[in-house]
Coordinates of C-alpha atoms and ligand atoms in Angstrom, one line a residue:
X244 CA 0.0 0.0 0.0
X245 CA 1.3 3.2 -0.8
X246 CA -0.2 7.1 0.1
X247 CA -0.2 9.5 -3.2
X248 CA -1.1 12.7 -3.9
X249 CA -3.0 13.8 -6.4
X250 CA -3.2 17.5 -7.6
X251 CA -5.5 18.6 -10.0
X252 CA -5.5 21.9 -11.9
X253 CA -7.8 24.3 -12.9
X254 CA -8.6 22.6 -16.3
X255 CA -8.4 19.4 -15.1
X256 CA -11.5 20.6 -13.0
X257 CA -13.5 22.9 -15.9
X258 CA -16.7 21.2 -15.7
X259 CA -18.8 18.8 -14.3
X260 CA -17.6 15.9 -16.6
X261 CA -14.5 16.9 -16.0
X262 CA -14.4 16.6 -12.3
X263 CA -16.3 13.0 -12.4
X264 CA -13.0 11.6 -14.6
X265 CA -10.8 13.7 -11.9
X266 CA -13.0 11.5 -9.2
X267 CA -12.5 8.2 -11.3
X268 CA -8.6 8.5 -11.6
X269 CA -8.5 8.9 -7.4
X270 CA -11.1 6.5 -7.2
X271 CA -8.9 3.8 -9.3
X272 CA -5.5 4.6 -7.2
X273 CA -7.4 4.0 -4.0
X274 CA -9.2 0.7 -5.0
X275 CA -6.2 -0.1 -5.6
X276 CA -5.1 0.0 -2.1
X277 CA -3.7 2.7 -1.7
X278 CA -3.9 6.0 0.4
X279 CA -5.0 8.9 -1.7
X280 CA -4.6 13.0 -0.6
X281 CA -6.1 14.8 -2.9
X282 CA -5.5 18.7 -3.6
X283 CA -7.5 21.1 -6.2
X284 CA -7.2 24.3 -7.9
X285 CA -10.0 26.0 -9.0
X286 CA -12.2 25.6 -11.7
X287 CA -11.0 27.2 -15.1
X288 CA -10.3 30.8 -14.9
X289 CA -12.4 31.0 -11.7
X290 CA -9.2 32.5 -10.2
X291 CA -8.9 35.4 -12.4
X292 CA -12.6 36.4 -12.8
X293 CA -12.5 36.8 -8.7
X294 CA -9.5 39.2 -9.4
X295 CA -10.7 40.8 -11.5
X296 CA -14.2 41.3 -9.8
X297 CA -12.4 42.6 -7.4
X298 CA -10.5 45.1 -9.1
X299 CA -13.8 46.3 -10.8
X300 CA -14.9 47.6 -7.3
X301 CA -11.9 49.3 -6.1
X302 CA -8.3 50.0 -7.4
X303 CA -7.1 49.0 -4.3
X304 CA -8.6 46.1 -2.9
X305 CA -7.6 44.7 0.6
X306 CA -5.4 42.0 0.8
X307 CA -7.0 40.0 3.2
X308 CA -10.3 40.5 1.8
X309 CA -8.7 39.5 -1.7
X310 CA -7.0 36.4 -0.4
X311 CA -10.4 35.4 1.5
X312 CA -12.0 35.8 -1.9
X313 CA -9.9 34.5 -4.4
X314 CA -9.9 31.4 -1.5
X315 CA -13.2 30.7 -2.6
X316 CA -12.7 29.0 -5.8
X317 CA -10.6 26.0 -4.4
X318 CA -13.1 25.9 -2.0
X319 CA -15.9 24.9 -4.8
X320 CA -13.6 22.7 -6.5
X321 CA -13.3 20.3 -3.8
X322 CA -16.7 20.3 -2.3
X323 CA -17.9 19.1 -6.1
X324 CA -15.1 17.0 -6.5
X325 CA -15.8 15.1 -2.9
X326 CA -19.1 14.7 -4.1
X327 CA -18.2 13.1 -7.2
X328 CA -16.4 10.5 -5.1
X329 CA -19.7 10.0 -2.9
X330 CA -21.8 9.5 -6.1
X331 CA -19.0 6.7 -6.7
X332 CA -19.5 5.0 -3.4
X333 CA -16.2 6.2 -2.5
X334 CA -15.7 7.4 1.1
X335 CA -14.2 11.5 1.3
X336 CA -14.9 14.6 2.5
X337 CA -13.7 17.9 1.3
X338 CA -11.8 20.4 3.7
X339 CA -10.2 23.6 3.8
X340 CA -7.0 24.8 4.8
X341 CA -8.0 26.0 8.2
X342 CA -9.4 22.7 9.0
X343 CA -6.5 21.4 8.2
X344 CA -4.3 23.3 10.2
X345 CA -2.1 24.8 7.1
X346 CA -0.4 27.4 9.3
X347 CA 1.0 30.2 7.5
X348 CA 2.6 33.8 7.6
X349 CA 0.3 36.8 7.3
X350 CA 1.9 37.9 4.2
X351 CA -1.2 38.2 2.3
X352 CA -1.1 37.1 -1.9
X353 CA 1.9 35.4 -1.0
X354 CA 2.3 33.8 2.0
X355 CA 4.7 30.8 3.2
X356 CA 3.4 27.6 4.7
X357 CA 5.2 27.7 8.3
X358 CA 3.6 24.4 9.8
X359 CA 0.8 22.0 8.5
X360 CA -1.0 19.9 11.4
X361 CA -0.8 15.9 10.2
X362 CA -3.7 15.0 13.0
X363 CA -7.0 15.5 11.1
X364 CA -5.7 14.6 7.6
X365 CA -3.9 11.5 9.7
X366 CA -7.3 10.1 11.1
X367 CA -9.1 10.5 7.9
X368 CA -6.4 8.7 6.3
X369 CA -6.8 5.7 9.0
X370 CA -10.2 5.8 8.5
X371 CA -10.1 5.0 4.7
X372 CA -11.3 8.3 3.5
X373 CA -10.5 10.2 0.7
X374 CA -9.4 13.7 2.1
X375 CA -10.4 16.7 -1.0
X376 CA -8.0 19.7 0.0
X377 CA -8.5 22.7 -1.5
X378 CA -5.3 23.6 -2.3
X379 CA -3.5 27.8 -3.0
X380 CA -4.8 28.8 0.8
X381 CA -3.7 28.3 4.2
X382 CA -4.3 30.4 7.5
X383 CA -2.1 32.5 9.8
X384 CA -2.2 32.6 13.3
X385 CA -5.0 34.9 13.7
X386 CA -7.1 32.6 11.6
X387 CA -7.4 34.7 8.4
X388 CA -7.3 33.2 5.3
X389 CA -4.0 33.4 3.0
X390 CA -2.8 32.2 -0.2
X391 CA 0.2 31.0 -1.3
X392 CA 0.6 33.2 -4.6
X393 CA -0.5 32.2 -8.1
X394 CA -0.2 28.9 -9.3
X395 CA 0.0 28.0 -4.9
X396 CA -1.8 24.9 -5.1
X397 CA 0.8 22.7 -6.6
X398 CA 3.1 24.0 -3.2
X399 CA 0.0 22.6 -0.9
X400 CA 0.4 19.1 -3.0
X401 CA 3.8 19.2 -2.1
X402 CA 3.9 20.8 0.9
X403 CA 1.2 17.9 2.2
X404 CA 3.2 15.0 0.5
X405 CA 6.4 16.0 2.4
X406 CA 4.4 16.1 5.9
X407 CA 2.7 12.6 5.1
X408 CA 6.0 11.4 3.1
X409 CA 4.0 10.2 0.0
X410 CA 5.4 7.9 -2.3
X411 CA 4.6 11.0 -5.2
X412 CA 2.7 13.8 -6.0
X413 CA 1.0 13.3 -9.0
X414 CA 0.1 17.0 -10.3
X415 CA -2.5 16.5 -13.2
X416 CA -2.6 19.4 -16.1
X417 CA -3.3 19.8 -19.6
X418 CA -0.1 19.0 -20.7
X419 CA 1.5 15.6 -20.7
X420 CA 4.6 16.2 -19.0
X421 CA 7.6 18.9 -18.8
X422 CA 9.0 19.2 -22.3
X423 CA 12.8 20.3 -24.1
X424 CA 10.9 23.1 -24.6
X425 CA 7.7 24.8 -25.4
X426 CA 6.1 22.7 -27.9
X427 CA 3.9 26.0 -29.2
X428 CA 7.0 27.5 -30.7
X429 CA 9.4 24.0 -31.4
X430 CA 7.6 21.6 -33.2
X431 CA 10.2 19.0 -32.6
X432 CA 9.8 19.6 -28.6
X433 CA 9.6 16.1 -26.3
X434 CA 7.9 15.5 -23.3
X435 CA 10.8 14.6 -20.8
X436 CA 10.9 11.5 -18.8
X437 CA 12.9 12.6 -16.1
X438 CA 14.4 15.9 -14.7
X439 CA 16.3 16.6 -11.5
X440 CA 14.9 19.4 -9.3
X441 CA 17.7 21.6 -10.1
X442 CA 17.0 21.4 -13.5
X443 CA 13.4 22.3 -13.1
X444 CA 14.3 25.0 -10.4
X445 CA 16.7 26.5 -13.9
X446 CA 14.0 26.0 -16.4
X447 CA 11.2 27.8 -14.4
X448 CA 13.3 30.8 -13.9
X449 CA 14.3 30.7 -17.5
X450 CA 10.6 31.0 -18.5
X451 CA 8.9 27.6 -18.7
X452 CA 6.0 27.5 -16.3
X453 CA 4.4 24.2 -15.3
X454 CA 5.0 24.1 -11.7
X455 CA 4.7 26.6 -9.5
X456 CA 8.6 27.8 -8.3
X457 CA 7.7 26.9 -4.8
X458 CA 6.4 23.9 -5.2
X459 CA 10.0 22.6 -6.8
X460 CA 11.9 24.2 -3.9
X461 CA 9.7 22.4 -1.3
X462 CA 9.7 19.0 -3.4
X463 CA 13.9 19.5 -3.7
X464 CA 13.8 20.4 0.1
X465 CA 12.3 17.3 1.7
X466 CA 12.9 15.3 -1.4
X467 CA 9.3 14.7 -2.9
X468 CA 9.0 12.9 -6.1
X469 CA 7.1 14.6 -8.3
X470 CA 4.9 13.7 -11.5
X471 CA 3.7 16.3 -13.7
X472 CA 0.9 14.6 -16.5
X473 CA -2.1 14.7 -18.1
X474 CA -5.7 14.3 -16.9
X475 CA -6.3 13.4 -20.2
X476 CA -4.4 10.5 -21.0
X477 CA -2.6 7.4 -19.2
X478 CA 0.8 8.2 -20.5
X479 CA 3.0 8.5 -17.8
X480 CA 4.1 12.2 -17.6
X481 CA 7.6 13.0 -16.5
X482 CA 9.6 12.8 -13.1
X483 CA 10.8 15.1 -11.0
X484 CA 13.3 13.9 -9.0
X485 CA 16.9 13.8 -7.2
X486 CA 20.1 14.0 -8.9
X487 CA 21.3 10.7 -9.5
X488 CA 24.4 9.8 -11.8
X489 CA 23.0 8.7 -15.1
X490 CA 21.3 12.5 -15.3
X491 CA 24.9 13.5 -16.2
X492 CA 24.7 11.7 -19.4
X493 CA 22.6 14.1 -20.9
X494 CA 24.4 17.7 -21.3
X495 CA 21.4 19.7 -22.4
X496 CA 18.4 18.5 -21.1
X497 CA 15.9 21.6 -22.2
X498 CA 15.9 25.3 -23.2
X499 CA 13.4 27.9 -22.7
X500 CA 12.5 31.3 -23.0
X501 CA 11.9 34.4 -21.0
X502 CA 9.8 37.1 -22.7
X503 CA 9.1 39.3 -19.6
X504 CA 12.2 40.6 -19.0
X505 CA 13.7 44.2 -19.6
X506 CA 17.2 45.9 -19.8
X507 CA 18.2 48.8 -17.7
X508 CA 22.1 50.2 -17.8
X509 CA 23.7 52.9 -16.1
X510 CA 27.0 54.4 -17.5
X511 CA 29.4 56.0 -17.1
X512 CA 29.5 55.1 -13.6
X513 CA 32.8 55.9 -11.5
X514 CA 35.2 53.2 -11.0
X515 CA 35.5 52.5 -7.4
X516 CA 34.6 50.1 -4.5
X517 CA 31.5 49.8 -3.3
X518 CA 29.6 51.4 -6.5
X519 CA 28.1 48.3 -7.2
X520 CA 26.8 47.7 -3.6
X521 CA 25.6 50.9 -3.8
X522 CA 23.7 50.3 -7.3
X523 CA 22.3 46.4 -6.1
X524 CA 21.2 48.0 -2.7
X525 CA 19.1 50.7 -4.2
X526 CA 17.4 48.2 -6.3
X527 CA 16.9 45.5 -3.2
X528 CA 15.2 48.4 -0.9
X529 CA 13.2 49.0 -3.9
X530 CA 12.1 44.7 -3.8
X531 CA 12.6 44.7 -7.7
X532 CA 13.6 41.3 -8.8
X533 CA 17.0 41.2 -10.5
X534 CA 18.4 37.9 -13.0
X535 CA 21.5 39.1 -14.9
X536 CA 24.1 42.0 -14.0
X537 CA 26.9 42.8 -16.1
X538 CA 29.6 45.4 -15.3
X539 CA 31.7 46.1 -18.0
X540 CA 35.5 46.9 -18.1
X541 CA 36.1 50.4 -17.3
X542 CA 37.8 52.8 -19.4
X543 CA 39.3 56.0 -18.2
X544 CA 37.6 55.5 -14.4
X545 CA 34.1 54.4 -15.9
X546 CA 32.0 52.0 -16.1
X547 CA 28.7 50.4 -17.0
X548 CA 26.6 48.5 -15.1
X549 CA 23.7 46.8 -16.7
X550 CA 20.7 44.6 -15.1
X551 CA 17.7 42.7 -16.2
X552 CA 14.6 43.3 -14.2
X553 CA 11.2 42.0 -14.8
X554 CA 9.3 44.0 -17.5
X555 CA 6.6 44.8 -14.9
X556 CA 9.6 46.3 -12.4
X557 CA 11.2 48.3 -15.6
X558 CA 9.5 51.9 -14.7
X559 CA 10.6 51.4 -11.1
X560 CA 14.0 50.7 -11.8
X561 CA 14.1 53.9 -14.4
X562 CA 13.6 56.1 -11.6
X563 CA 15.6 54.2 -8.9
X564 CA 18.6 54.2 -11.8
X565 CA 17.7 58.5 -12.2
X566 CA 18.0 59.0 -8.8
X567 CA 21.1 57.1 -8.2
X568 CA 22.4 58.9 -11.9
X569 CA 22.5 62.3 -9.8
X570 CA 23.6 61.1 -6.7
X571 CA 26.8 59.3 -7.7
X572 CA 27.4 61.3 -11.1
X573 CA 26.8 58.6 -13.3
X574 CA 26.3 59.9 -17.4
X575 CA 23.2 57.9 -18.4
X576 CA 20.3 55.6 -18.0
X577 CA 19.3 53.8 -20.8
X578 CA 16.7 50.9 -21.4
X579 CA 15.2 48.8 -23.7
X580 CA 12.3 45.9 -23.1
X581 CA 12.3 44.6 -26.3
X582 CA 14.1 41.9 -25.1
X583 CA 14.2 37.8 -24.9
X584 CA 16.8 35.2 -22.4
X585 CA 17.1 32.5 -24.0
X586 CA 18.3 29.5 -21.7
X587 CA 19.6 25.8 -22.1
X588 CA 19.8 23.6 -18.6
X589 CA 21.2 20.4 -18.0
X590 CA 23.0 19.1 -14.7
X591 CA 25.2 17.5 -17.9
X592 CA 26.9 20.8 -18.1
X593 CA 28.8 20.0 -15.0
X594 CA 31.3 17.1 -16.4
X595 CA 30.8 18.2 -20.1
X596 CA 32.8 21.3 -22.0
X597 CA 31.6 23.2 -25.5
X598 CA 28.0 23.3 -24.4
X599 CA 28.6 27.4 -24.5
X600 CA 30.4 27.4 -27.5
X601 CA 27.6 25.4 -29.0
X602 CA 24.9 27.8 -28.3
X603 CA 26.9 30.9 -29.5
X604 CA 27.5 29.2 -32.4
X605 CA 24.3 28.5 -33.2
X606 CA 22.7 31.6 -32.3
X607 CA 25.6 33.3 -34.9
X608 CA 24.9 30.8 -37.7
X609 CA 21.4 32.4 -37.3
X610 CA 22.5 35.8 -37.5
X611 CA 21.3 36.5 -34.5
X612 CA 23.3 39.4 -32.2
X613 CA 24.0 38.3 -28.2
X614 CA 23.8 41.3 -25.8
X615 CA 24.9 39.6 -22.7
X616 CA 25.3 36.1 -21.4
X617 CA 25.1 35.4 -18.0
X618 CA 26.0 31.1 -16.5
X619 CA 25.6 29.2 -13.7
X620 CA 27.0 25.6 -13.3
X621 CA 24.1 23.9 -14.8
X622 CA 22.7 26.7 -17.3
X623 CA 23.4 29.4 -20.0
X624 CA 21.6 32.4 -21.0
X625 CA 21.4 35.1 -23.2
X626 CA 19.7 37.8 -23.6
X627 CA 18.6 38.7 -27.5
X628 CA 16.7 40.9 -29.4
X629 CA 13.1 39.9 -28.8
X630 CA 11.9 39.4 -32.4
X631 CA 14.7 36.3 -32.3
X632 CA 13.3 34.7 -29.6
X633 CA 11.1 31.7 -31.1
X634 CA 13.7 31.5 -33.7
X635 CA 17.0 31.0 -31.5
X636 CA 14.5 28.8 -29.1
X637 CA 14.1 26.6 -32.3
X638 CA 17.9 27.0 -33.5
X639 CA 19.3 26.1 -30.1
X640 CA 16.9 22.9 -29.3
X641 CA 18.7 21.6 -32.6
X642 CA 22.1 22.4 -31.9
X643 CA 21.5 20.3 -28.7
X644 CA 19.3 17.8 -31.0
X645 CA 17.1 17.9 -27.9
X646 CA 14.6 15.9 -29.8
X647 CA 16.5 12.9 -29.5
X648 CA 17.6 13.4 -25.7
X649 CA 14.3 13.6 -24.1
X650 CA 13.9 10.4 -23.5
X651 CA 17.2 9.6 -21.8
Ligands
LIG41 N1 -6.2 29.0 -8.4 C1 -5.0 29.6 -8.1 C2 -4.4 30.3 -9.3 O1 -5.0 30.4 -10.3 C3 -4.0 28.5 -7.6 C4 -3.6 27.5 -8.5 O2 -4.2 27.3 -9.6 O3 -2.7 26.7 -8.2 O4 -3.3 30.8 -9.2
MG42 MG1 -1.3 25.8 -12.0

């Protein structure tokens, strides 16, 4: 007998048909013999039509009133979804986040899961019921609702498969797995069998979204496997999992990329310690979230200092860049959002050479111009002129003849 956790997305959820195959997949794992946890985002855009209710009464809704809300959705999803089981002759009931004792923070629209209570879950569990959780939400410790930021429910999954120590947590979407790369723009694109968490981790940052970031740093944390597939087929999807050796083998195991960032430089900076403290700090008291910073070689006791900041932070760091321009004499601010990173990840990088040399050379063979290139041990990036961006994703996955890796 084995304890899984099943977490079922928003589309996986869309209707009522929808929601009685969701009930028959749990059903099948738990006739099985098993023990089944089930989590649940909410139905279709449910999520965003609350938002967006919201923001038709006020500019400036309150955040706990928003979280209690946009709560309300995962809370619909698992009452139907319990029922479901019941009109199976399955035994489940449906339960929310306080009754579960999902202690979190008070940071509202983004709080952290500080301690989940196994007791009530636990007895259900012994009992043979199906628990339904709804999943994104939590409560602090004056009992008002939270969530866990967008895309939260797949951290409740994980977060309750660590405390219970499933055998996996199953996360069913509309797509059949984690792929080399986004199938809309490379034809050739594979689902993945297996990826290590550190991989995912690189990927999501460099622009390909299946699982929440959270959610991968929690599963890497207490070392959760993790399946990402379809609701709509049986193929088996792909594994998140620990490192192990054989990962190696493959050097490149996916590219991806990042259309929301923009480019912000300061120059003619003076040279001399402590000017790029001074830059990073302004920008950190700001909370603008920074990926890439360059600083250039100076010439004649100048320099230039160049960040990427998410397109949605770009105003903000214009003005913290003009501010700091007058206050340490620097000659310019310029910046451009017409930009694309373009990434390829694989742990593989670590034991083999060239992978760099591979990607440049593709990308030049294409004619297209790199503006900056920042590494880690396991990943590459460049940044690029937007209008390249399918077009170096599609020249890169071939260099790499990711096609034929995916299944390694
Ligand atoms: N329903 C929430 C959202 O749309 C949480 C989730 O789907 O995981 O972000
Ligand atoms: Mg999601």
């Amino acid at each position: 007998m084995g304890l899984i956790v099943q977490k079922f997305g928003g589309t996986s959820l869309a209707d009522s048909s929808h929601i009685k195959r969701a009930a028959k997949r749990v059903a099948e794992v738990k006739r099985a013999g098993n023990q089944v946890i089930v989590v649940v985002s909410a139905r279709g855009q449910t999520t965003d039509e609350l938002y967006a209710l919201a923001y038709e009464i006020t500019d400036n809704p309150s955040s706990r009133e928003l979280d209690m809300l946009v709560s309300t959705g995962e809370q619909v999803s698992a009452c139907l979804l319990t029922m479901a089981l019941h009109a199976m002759g399955e035994e489940a009931s449906a339960f929310t986040a306080g009754q579960i004792g999902i202690l979190t923070d008070s940071r509202h629209t983004k709080a952290k899961i500080m301690r989940i209570d196994p007791q009530r879950l636990g007895q259900e569990l012994e009992q043979g019921s199906i628990p339904v959780v709804a999943g994104f939400q939590g409560v602090d410790e004056q009992d008002n609702i939270t969530t866990l930021g967008r895309g939260g429910s797949d951290t409740t999954a994980v977060a309750l498969a660590a405390v219970f120590k499933a055998d996996i947590c199953e996360i069913y979407t509309d797509v059949e797995g984690v792929y080399t790369s986004d199938p809309r723009i490379v034809a050739e694109a594979r689902k993945l069998s297996v990826l290590s968490y550190d991989e995912m981790l690189e990927l999501a940052s460099s622009g390909a979204s299946v699982l929440q970031h959270r959610a991968v740093e929690f599963a890497k944390k207490y070392n959760v496997p993790v399946m990402v597939r379809s609701s709509f087929s049986d193929f088996p999807g792909t594994i998140i999992s620990e490192e192990v050796r054989t990962m190696e083998d493959v050097v490149v195991r996916g590219a991806a990329v990042e259309k929301n960032e923009a480019k912000i430089t300061i120059r003619g900076v003076p040279d001399r310690p402590g000017i790029a403290a001074r830059i990073l700090g302004s920008v950190a008291e700001q909370d603008l979230n920074i990926d890439m910073i360059v600083q250039n070689i100076s010439a004649e006791g100048l320099t230039d200092v160049t960040l990427t900041v998410a397109r949605s932070d770009l105003k903000e760091a214009i003005e913290v860049f003009e501010k700091l321009k007058k206050e340490i004499g620097a000659r310019g601010v310029e910046s451009d959002e017409h930009i694309a990173k373009i990434s390829v990840v694989g742990v593989g990088m670590r034991t083999h050479s060239g992978v760099a040399t591979k990607m440049f050379q593709a990308l030049a063979e294409a004619g297209i111009n790199i503006q900056m290139i920042s590494t880690s041990e396991i990943k590459i990036s460049c940044v690029i002129d937007e209008k390249s961006a399918d077009e170096a994703l599609r020249v890169v996955h071939k260099a790499f003849e990711l096609e034929k890796a995916a299944t390694k």
